[in-house]
Coordinates of C-alpha atoms in Angstrom, one line a residue:
X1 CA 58.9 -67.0 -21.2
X2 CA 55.3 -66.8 -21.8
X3 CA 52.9 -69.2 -23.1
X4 CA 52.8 -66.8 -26.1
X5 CA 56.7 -67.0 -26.3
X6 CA 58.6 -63.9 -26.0
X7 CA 56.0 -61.8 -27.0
X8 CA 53.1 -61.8 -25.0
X9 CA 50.3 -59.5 -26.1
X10 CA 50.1 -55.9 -25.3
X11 CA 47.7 -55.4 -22.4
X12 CA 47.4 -52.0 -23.2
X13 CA 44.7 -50.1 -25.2
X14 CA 45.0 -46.6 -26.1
X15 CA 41.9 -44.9 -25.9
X16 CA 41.3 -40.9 -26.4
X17 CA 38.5 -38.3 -26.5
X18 CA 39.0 -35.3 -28.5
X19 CA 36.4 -32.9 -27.0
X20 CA 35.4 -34.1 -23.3
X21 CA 32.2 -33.2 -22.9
X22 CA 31.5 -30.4 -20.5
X23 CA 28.4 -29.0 -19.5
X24 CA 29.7 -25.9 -17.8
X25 CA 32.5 -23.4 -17.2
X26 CA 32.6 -25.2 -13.9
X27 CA 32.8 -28.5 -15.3
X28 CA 35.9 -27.0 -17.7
X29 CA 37.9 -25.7 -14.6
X30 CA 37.8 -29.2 -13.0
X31 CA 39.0 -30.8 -16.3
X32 CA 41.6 -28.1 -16.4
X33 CA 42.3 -28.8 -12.5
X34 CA 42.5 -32.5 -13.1
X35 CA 44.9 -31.9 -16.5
X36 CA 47.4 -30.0 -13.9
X37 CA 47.3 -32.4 -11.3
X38 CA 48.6 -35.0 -13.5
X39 CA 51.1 -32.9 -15.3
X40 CA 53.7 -33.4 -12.8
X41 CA 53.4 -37.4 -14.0
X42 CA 53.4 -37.3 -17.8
X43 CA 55.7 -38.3 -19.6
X44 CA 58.8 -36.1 -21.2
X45 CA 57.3 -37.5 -24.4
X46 CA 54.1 -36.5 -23.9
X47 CA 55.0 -33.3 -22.4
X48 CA 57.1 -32.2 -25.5
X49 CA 54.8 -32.7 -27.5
X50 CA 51.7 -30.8 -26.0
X51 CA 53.2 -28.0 -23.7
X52 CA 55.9 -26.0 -23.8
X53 CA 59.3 -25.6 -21.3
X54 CA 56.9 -23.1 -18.7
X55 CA 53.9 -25.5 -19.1
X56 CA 51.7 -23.6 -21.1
X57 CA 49.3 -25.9 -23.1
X58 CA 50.3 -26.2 -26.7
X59 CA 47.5 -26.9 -28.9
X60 CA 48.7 -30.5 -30.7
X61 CA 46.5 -29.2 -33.8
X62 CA 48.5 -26.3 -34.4
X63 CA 51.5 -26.5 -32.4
X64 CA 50.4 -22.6 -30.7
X65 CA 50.6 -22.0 -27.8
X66 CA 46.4 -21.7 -25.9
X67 CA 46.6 -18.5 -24.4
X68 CA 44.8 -18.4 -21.0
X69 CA 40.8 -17.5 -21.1
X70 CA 41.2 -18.8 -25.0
X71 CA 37.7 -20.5 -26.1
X72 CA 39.6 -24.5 -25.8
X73 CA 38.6 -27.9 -25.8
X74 CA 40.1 -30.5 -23.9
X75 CA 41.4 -33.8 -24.9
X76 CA 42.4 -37.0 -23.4
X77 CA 44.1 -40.2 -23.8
X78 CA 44.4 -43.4 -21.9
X79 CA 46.7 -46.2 -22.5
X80 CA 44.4 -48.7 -20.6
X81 CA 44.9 -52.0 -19.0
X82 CA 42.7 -54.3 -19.0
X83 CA 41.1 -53.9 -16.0
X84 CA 40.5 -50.0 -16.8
X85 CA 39.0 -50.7 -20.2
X86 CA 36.2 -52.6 -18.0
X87 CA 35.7 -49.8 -15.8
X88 CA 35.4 -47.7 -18.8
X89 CA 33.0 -49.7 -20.7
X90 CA 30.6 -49.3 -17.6
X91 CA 31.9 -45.4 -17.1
X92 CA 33.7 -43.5 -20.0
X93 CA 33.7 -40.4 -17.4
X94 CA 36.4 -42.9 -15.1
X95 CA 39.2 -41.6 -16.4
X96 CA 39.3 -38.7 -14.7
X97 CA 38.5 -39.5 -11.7
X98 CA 41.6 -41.9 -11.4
X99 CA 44.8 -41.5 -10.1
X100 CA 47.4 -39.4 -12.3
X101 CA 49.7 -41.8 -13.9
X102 CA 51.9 -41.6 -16.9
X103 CA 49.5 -43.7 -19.0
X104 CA 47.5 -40.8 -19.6
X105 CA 47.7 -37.1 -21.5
X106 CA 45.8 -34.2 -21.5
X107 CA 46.0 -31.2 -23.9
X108 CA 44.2 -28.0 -24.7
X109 CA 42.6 -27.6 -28.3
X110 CA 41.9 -24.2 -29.8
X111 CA 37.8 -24.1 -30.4
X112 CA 38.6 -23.1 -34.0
X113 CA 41.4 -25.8 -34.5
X114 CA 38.6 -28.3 -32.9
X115 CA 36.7 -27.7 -35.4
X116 CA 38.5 -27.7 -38.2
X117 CA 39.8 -31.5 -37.2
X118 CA 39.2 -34.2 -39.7
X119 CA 38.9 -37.8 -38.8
X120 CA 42.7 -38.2 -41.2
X121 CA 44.1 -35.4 -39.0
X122 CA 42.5 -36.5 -35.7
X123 CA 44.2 -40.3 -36.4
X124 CA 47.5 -38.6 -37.6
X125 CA 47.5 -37.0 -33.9
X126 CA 46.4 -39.7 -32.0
X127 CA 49.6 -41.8 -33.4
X128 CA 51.7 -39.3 -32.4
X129 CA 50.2 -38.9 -28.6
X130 CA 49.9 -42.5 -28.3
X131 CA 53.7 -43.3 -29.7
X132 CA 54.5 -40.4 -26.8
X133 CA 52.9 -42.1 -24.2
X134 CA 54.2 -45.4 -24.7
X135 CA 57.8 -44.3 -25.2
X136 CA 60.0 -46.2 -22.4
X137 CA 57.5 -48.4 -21.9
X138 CA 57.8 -52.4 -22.4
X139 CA 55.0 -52.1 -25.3
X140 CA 56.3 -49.6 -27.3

């Protein structure tokens, strides 16, 4: 028992960017690169819900699959500690340049679907990604 009882505040902050920005096709491979570097650690949650069974992306917007060479944004989200939401305060770009984990989730978004995202729609899907990534975890 904590000095906040049995319930001791969530240390956790979920944090996402819809649209990372990129300033090349360069800088879109290694986003790409990073995103299947930590698929192998996301969570079953998370991957259910934004790829399918033979890993292709699924666009969360609307649920299609991104076809390969498709124009795409890419998304993140970050359930951070509190030691990673200081090092993103100083650096938003820090998240990916740390280790894969399963506190994290990165999806493809159709260009078209991007843009048709409203702030209702992007909160809806945030929920949803962040309920994913905290399943089976203590915070949930």
């Amino acid at each position: 028992m904590t000095e906040f009882g049995p319930f001791a505040p969530d240390p956790f902050r979920y944090r996402a960017i819809w649209g990372v920005r990129v300033d090349s096709s360069h800088g879109f491979d290694l986003l790409v690169a990073r995103q299947l570097i930590w698929l192998p650690h996301a969570k079953p949650a998370v991957r259910q819900l934004l790829y399918a069974q033979d890993e292709q992306p699924i666009c969360p917007a609307c649920a299609e699959v991104v076809a390969p060479g498709s124009p795409s944004i890419v998304g993140t989200a970050l359930l951070a500690d509190r030691a990673q939401q200081e090092v993103l305060a100083k650096d938003p770009a820090a998240f990916a340049s740390r280790s894969p984990d399963s506190l994290e989730a990165w999806w493809l978004v159709h260009g078209s679907c991007f843009d048709a995202l409203t702030e209702d729609r992007i909160a809806l899907l945030n929920q949803r990604i962040e309920l994913a990534l905290r399943t089976d975890t203590r915070f949930n």
